[in-house]
Amino acid sequence: MKMYNFNSGPAILPAEVLQQAAEAVIDFNHIGLSILEIGHRTEWFVNVLEEARSLVKELMQLDDSYEVLYLQGGATQQFMQVPMNLLDEKATAAYCDNGIWGAKAIKEAKLFGNVHIACSSKDREHTYIPRELSVPQDSAYLHYTTNNTVEGTQWNFIPEANVPLVADMSSDIFSREMPFSKYSLIYAGAQKNAGAAGATIVVVKKDILGKVSRAIPSILNYSNHIEAKSLMNTPSVFAVYVSLLTLRWIKKEGGLPEMERRAQERADLFYDTLDSLDAFMGKVDKRDRSLMNATFTTQNPEHEKLFLDICKNNGMVGVKGYRTVGGLRVSMYNSLPLSSVQVLCDLMKDFNEKHG
Ligand code: PMP
């Protein structure tokens, strides 16, 4: 029996994507070869890559001033690749300090130039999104994490800044409509809403490139990847294919408006239940709650393990909080059915009756 999958990433994928990916491992498009066996410069794979890149653009409604790249190294590599390509040694970039992942991005950026902290939620353990930002006019860019996977907060507005906007959208990409053309660079590991681990999506507005004076190693230079159409070296062929299948699924299901409607529906069900029960409590400010990753705890700390055991015994995975943070967390990405959230809510209600 399939488990209820609340994993934070790698995470749940649509059943039909898994089926299609499995078939392609045996025989890709009936060509007599596995997707794992074809060359990355064959027409077969070039078509996959081109369709995936153009679907990203289509879903985000971006024009040709943007390029979509499929890279490797995860979002973590982008923490350093972004400043390496965009931040000169003596220049300053503004960063929002709203969680574990953002802090890692800040640490890497400091290796390349000056970092100005535009806002921080450290004072309350990143349980909210600050409304006040300070962004120096001459900042090379403003960087922020649209959804804080670990802490369970999400920006539901776009930070105001008259400088290029750079966003780590790893955990909420393709989950909601956004004015993506306001951004100069967007990156995300594919392993949550956009496919399998191993592929990293980078969407870049071409006019921000070529402005830093440092020498950039070839493989880390976005301009080289643009020129090579994401085929500078061997890409993660299978992960890109799974990403394509996932993007096709998103489009077929109704695109980002429908993903957003489903995300809201799941989150409403979960948070309404959470707020109605004495045995549990949410961890972050209500107005900043993430639609993707809900963080919470048991009112009685001793009950946490008990609840986790109950979840496990009922076929659930991914209910435990991030390893360094603890508590409880459920991730509710695009393909998580509402019915899975309902099963979890029923368990929580039952737990509340017994232990609330
Ligand atoms: N940023 C965010 C917001 C994340 O959630 C994660 C991973 N969960 C990362 C960055 C790191 O991604 P990766 O493991 O692909 O390097």
Coordinates of C-alpha atoms and ligand atoms in Angstrom, one line a residue:
M1 CA 0.0 0.0 0.0
K2 CA 1.3 3.5 -0.9
M3 CA 2.2 5.6 2.1
Y4 CA 0.8 9.1 2.9
N5 CA 3.8 11.2 1.9
F6 CA 4.4 14.4 3.8
N7 CA 8.2 14.4 3.0
S8 CA 9.8 17.8 2.6
G9 CA 12.0 16.8 -0.3
P10 CA 12.6 14.7 -2.2
A11 CA 8.9 14.6 -1.9
I12 CA 5.6 13.2 -3.3
L13 CA 5.3 13.1 -7.1
P14 CA 2.1 12.5 -9.1
A15 CA 1.4 8.8 -9.6
E16 CA 1.2 9.2 -13.4
V17 CA 4.6 10.9 -13.4
L18 CA 6.1 7.9 -11.5
Q19 CA 4.4 5.5 -13.9
Q20 CA 5.7 7.3 -17.0
A21 CA 9.2 7.7 -15.5
A22 CA 9.3 3.9 -14.7
E23 CA 8.2 3.1 -18.3
A24 CA 11.0 5.3 -19.7
V25 CA 13.6 3.5 -17.6
I26 CA 12.7 0.4 -19.5
D27 CA 11.9 1.8 -22.9
F28 CA 11.9 5.5 -23.6
N29 CA 9.2 6.5 -26.1
H30 CA 9.3 3.0 -27.6
I31 CA 12.7 3.6 -29.2
G32 CA 14.2 0.4 -27.8
L33 CA 16.5 2.2 -25.3
S34 CA 16.1 3.3 -21.7
I35 CA 16.2 7.0 -20.9
L36 CA 19.2 6.0 -18.9
E37 CA 21.0 4.8 -22.0
I38 CA 20.6 7.6 -24.4
G39 CA 23.2 10.3 -25.2
H40 CA 22.5 13.7 -23.9
R41 CA 23.1 15.3 -27.3
T42 CA 20.7 13.0 -29.1
E43 CA 17.6 14.5 -30.6
W44 CA 15.6 12.4 -28.1
F45 CA 17.1 14.1 -25.1
V46 CA 17.5 17.6 -26.7
N47 CA 13.7 17.5 -27.3
V48 CA 13.1 16.6 -23.6
L49 CA 15.4 19.4 -22.4
E50 CA 13.9 22.0 -24.8
E51 CA 10.3 21.1 -23.9
A52 CA 11.1 21.3 -20.2
R53 CA 12.8 24.7 -20.5
S54 CA 10.0 26.1 -22.6
L55 CA 7.3 24.7 -20.2
V56 CA 9.1 26.5 -17.2
K57 CA 8.8 29.7 -19.2
E58 CA 5.3 29.1 -20.2
L59 CA 4.1 28.3 -16.7
M60 CA 5.8 31.4 -15.4
Q61 CA 4.6 33.5 -18.3
L62 CA 8.1 34.8 -19.1
D63 CA 9.3 36.3 -22.4
D64 CA 12.5 35.8 -24.3
S65 CA 14.5 38.2 -22.1
Y66 CA 14.7 35.2 -19.7
E67 CA 16.6 31.9 -20.1
V68 CA 15.8 28.7 -18.3
L69 CA 18.7 26.5 -17.3
Y70 CA 18.7 22.9 -15.9
L71 CA 21.9 22.7 -13.8
Q72 CA 23.3 20.4 -11.1
G73 CA 24.5 21.0 -7.6
G74 CA 21.2 21.7 -6.0
A75 CA 19.9 25.0 -4.7
T76 CA 22.9 24.9 -2.4
Q77 CA 25.2 25.4 -5.3
Q78 CA 23.2 28.5 -6.3
F79 CA 24.0 30.0 -2.9
M80 CA 27.5 30.6 -4.2
Q81 CA 26.8 30.7 -8.0
V82 CA 24.5 33.6 -7.7
P83 CA 27.0 35.9 -5.9
M84 CA 29.8 34.6 -8.1
N85 CA 28.0 35.8 -11.2
L86 CA 26.2 38.8 -9.9
L87 CA 28.2 40.4 -7.0
D88 CA 31.5 42.2 -7.5
E89 CA 34.1 42.0 -4.8
K90 CA 33.6 45.6 -3.6
A91 CA 29.9 45.7 -4.3
T92 CA 27.0 44.9 -1.9
A93 CA 24.1 42.6 -2.1
A94 CA 21.1 42.7 0.2
Y95 CA 19.8 39.5 1.8
C96 CA 16.7 38.7 3.8
D97 CA 17.6 36.5 6.8
N98 CA 14.5 34.5 7.3
G99 CA 15.6 30.9 7.9
I100 CA 18.1 28.2 7.7
W101 CA 18.4 28.2 3.9
G102 CA 18.6 31.9 3.6
A103 CA 21.4 32.0 6.2
K104 CA 23.3 29.5 4.2
A105 CA 22.9 31.7 1.1
I106 CA 24.2 34.7 3.1
K107 CA 27.2 32.8 4.3
E108 CA 28.2 32.0 0.7
A109 CA 27.6 35.5 -0.6
K110 CA 30.0 36.9 2.0
L111 CA 32.8 35.0 0.2
F112 CA 32.3 37.1 -2.9
G113 CA 31.3 40.6 -1.8
N114 CA 29.6 42.7 0.9
V115 CA 26.3 41.5 2.4
H116 CA 23.7 43.9 3.8
I117 CA 21.0 42.2 5.8
A118 CA 17.8 43.7 4.5
C119 CA 15.6 42.2 7.2
S120 CA 15.9 39.5 9.8
S121 CA 13.4 37.3 11.8
K122 CA 16.1 35.8 13.9
D123 CA 14.8 37.6 17.0
R124 CA 11.8 35.3 17.1
E125 CA 13.4 32.1 15.7
H126 CA 12.2 32.9 12.2
T127 CA 8.6 32.4 13.0
Y128 CA 7.4 35.4 11.0
I129 CA 8.2 37.3 7.8
P130 CA 9.3 40.9 8.5
R131 CA 7.4 43.7 6.8
E132 CA 10.1 46.3 7.0
L133 CA 13.1 46.0 4.7
S134 CA 16.2 48.2 4.2
V135 CA 17.8 47.8 0.8
P136 CA 20.7 50.1 -0.1
Q137 CA 20.0 51.7 -3.5
D138 CA 23.2 50.5 -4.9
S139 CA 22.7 46.8 -4.0
A140 CA 23.6 44.5 -6.8
Y141 CA 20.4 42.6 -5.9
L142 CA 18.0 41.6 -3.1
H143 CA 17.9 37.9 -2.3
Y144 CA 15.2 36.1 -0.4
T145 CA 13.7 32.7 0.1
T146 CA 10.1 32.7 -0.9
N147 CA 9.1 29.8 1.3
N148 CA 11.1 28.7 4.3
T149 CA 10.9 25.0 4.2
V150 CA 12.2 24.3 7.6
E151 CA 10.5 27.1 9.6
G152 CA 7.2 26.9 7.8
T153 CA 6.8 30.6 6.8
Q154 CA 6.1 31.9 3.3
W155 CA 6.3 35.4 1.8
N156 CA 2.8 36.2 0.6
F157 CA 3.9 39.5 -0.8
I158 CA 6.8 40.6 -3.0
P159 CA 9.5 42.6 -1.2
E160 CA 9.7 46.2 -2.4
A161 CA 13.1 47.1 -3.8
N162 CA 14.4 49.1 -6.7
V163 CA 17.2 46.6 -7.3
P164 CA 17.2 43.3 -9.1
L165 CA 15.2 40.6 -7.2
V166 CA 16.7 37.1 -6.7
A167 CA 14.7 34.4 -5.2
D168 CA 15.3 30.9 -3.9
M169 CA 11.9 29.3 -4.7
S170 CA 13.0 25.7 -4.0
S171 CA 10.0 24.8 -1.9
D172 CA 7.1 26.7 -3.5
I173 CA 8.0 26.9 -7.1
F174 CA 5.0 26.2 -9.4
S175 CA 2.7 26.2 -6.4
R176 CA 1.1 29.6 -7.0
E177 CA 0.7 32.4 -9.5
M178 CA 3.3 35.1 -9.1
P179 CA 4.5 38.0 -11.2
F180 CA 7.6 36.1 -12.1
S181 CA 8.8 38.9 -14.5
K182 CA 9.5 41.0 -11.4
Y183 CA 12.5 38.7 -10.7
S184 CA 15.9 38.8 -12.3
L185 CA 16.9 35.4 -11.1
I186 CA 14.9 32.5 -9.7
Y187 CA 16.4 29.1 -8.6
A188 CA 15.0 25.9 -7.2
G189 CA 16.1 22.4 -6.6
A190 CA 13.6 20.2 -8.6
Q191 CA 12.9 17.7 -5.8
K192 CA 9.8 19.2 -4.3
N193 CA 7.3 20.6 -6.8
A194 CA 9.3 20.3 -10.0
G195 CA 10.5 16.7 -10.3
A196 CA 13.3 14.5 -9.0
A197 CA 16.5 15.4 -7.1
G198 CA 19.5 16.0 -9.3
A199 CA 18.1 18.8 -11.4
T200 CA 18.2 22.5 -10.4
I201 CA 16.1 25.0 -12.3
V202 CA 17.6 28.5 -12.8
V203 CA 15.6 31.2 -14.5
V204 CA 17.7 34.2 -15.3
K205 CA 17.0 37.5 -17.0
K206 CA 19.9 37.9 -19.4
D207 CA 20.5 41.6 -18.8
I208 CA 21.8 41.0 -15.3
L209 CA 24.7 38.9 -16.5
G210 CA 28.2 39.9 -17.6
K211 CA 28.6 42.8 -15.1
V212 CA 31.1 41.4 -12.6
S213 CA 34.8 41.8 -13.1
R214 CA 36.0 38.5 -11.6
A215 CA 37.0 35.5 -13.6
I216 CA 34.2 32.9 -13.3
P217 CA 35.1 29.2 -13.8
S218 CA 33.4 28.0 -17.0
I219 CA 31.0 25.5 -15.4
L220 CA 29.8 28.1 -12.9
N221 CA 29.2 30.9 -15.4
Y222 CA 25.5 31.3 -16.3
S223 CA 26.4 32.9 -19.6
N224 CA 28.2 29.7 -20.7
H225 CA 25.2 27.6 -19.8
I226 CA 22.9 29.9 -21.7
E227 CA 25.0 29.8 -24.8
A228 CA 25.2 26.0 -24.6
K229 CA 21.4 25.7 -23.9
S230 CA 22.0 23.8 -20.7
L231 CA 24.2 21.2 -22.5
M232 CA 27.6 22.5 -21.6
N233 CA 28.3 19.1 -20.1
T234 CA 26.2 16.0 -19.4
P235 CA 23.1 17.2 -17.6
S236 CA 21.2 14.9 -15.1
V237 CA 19.3 13.3 -18.0
F238 CA 16.8 11.3 -15.9
A239 CA 16.1 14.0 -13.4
V240 CA 15.4 16.5 -16.2
Y241 CA 13.0 14.0 -17.8
V242 CA 11.1 13.5 -14.5
S243 CA 11.0 17.3 -14.3
L244 CA 9.5 17.5 -17.8
L245 CA 6.8 14.9 -16.8
T246 CA 6.0 16.9 -13.7
L247 CA 5.7 20.2 -15.6
R248 CA 3.4 18.5 -18.2
W249 CA 1.3 17.2 -15.3
I250 CA 1.1 20.7 -13.8
K251 CA 0.0 22.2 -17.1
K252 CA -2.5 19.4 -17.8
E253 CA -4.1 19.8 -14.3
G254 CA -4.7 23.5 -14.9
G255 CA -1.4 25.2 -14.4
L256 CA -0.4 27.5 -11.5
P257 CA -3.9 28.8 -10.7
E258 CA -5.1 25.3 -10.1
M259 CA -1.9 24.4 -8.1
E260 CA -2.6 27.4 -6.0
R261 CA -6.2 26.6 -5.5
R262 CA -5.3 23.1 -4.3
A263 CA -2.5 24.4 -2.0
Q264 CA -4.9 26.8 -0.4
E265 CA -7.5 24.0 0.1
R266 CA -5.0 21.7 1.7
A267 CA -3.6 24.4 3.9
D268 CA -7.1 25.6 5.0
L269 CA -8.1 22.1 6.0
F270 CA -4.8 21.5 7.9
Y271 CA -4.6 24.9 9.7
D272 CA -8.3 25.0 10.5
T273 CA -8.0 21.6 12.1
L274 CA -4.8 22.6 13.9
D275 CA -6.3 25.7 15.3
S276 CA -9.4 23.9 16.6
L277 CA -7.4 21.4 18.7
D278 CA -5.9 21.9 22.2
A279 CA -3.4 19.1 21.8
F280 CA -1.5 20.9 19.0
M281 CA -0.2 24.4 18.3
G282 CA 1.2 26.1 15.2
K283 CA 4.8 27.5 15.4
V284 CA 4.6 30.6 13.2
D285 CA 2.5 33.8 12.9
K286 CA -0.8 32.9 11.2
R287 CA -0.5 35.5 8.5
D288 CA 2.9 34.1 7.4
R289 CA 2.0 30.4 7.4
S290 CA 3.4 28.5 4.5
L291 CA 0.9 26.7 2.2
M292 CA 3.6 24.1 1.5
N293 CA 5.3 23.3 4.9
A294 CA 3.2 23.5 8.1
T295 CA 5.2 23.5 11.3
F296 CA 3.6 22.7 14.6
T297 CA 4.1 21.0 18.0
T298 CA 2.2 19.0 20.5
Q299 CA 1.0 21.2 23.4
N300 CA 2.6 18.6 25.7
P301 CA 6.2 18.0 24.5
E302 CA 6.1 14.5 25.8
H303 CA 3.3 13.7 23.4
E304 CA 5.4 14.4 20.3
K305 CA 6.9 11.0 20.0
L306 CA 3.6 9.3 20.7
F307 CA 2.0 11.3 17.9
L308 CA 4.8 10.5 15.5
D309 CA 4.4 6.8 16.3
I310 CA 0.7 7.0 15.6
C311 CA 1.5 8.6 12.3
K312 CA 4.0 6.0 11.4
N313 CA 1.6 3.2 12.3
N314 CA -1.0 4.7 10.1
G315 CA 1.3 4.7 7.0
M316 CA 2.5 8.3 7.2
V317 CA 6.0 9.6 6.4
G318 CA 7.6 13.0 6.8
V319 CA 5.7 14.3 9.8
K320 CA 8.9 15.0 11.9
G321 CA 10.4 18.5 11.9
Y322 CA 13.7 19.3 10.4
R323 CA 16.6 17.5 12.1
T324 CA 18.1 20.6 13.8
V325 CA 14.8 22.2 14.7
G326 CA 12.6 19.4 16.0
G327 CA 8.9 19.6 16.4
L328 CA 6.5 18.5 13.8
R329 CA 6.2 19.4 10.1
V330 CA 4.1 18.3 7.2
S331 CA 4.9 19.2 3.7
M332 CA 1.9 19.6 1.3
Y333 CA 3.4 19.9 -2.2
N334 CA 1.5 20.1 -5.4
S335 CA 0.6 16.4 -5.9
L336 CA -0.4 15.7 -2.3
P337 CA -4.1 14.7 -2.4
L338 CA -6.5 16.6 -0.1
S339 CA -7.6 13.2 1.1
S340 CA -4.1 12.6 2.6
V341 CA -4.5 15.8 4.6
Q342 CA -7.9 14.7 5.7
V343 CA -6.5 11.4 7.0
L344 CA -3.9 13.3 9.0
C345 CA -6.5 15.7 10.4
D346 CA -8.6 12.8 11.5
L347 CA -5.7 11.3 13.3
M348 CA -5.0 14.7 15.0
K349 CA -8.6 15.0 16.1
D350 CA -8.6 11.5 17.4
F351 CA -5.3 12.2 19.3
N352 CA -6.9 15.4 20.7
E353 CA -9.9 13.4 22.1
K354 CA -7.5 11.1 23.9
H355 CA -4.7 13.5 24.9
G356 CA -6.0 17.0 24.5
Ligands
PMP1 N1 16.6 26.2 -0.3 C1 15.5 25.8 0.2 C2 14.4 26.8 0.4 C3 15.3 24.4 0.5 O1 14.2 24.0 1.0 C4 16.4 23.5 0.2 C5 16.3 22.1 0.5 N2 15.3 21.6 1.2 C6 17.6 24.1 -0.3 C7 17.7 25.4 -0.5 C8 18.8 23.2 -0.5 O2 18.5 22.5 -1.7 P1 19.5 21.4 -2.3 O3 19.4 20.2 -1.3 O4 18.8 21.1 -3.6 O5 20.8 22.0 -2.4

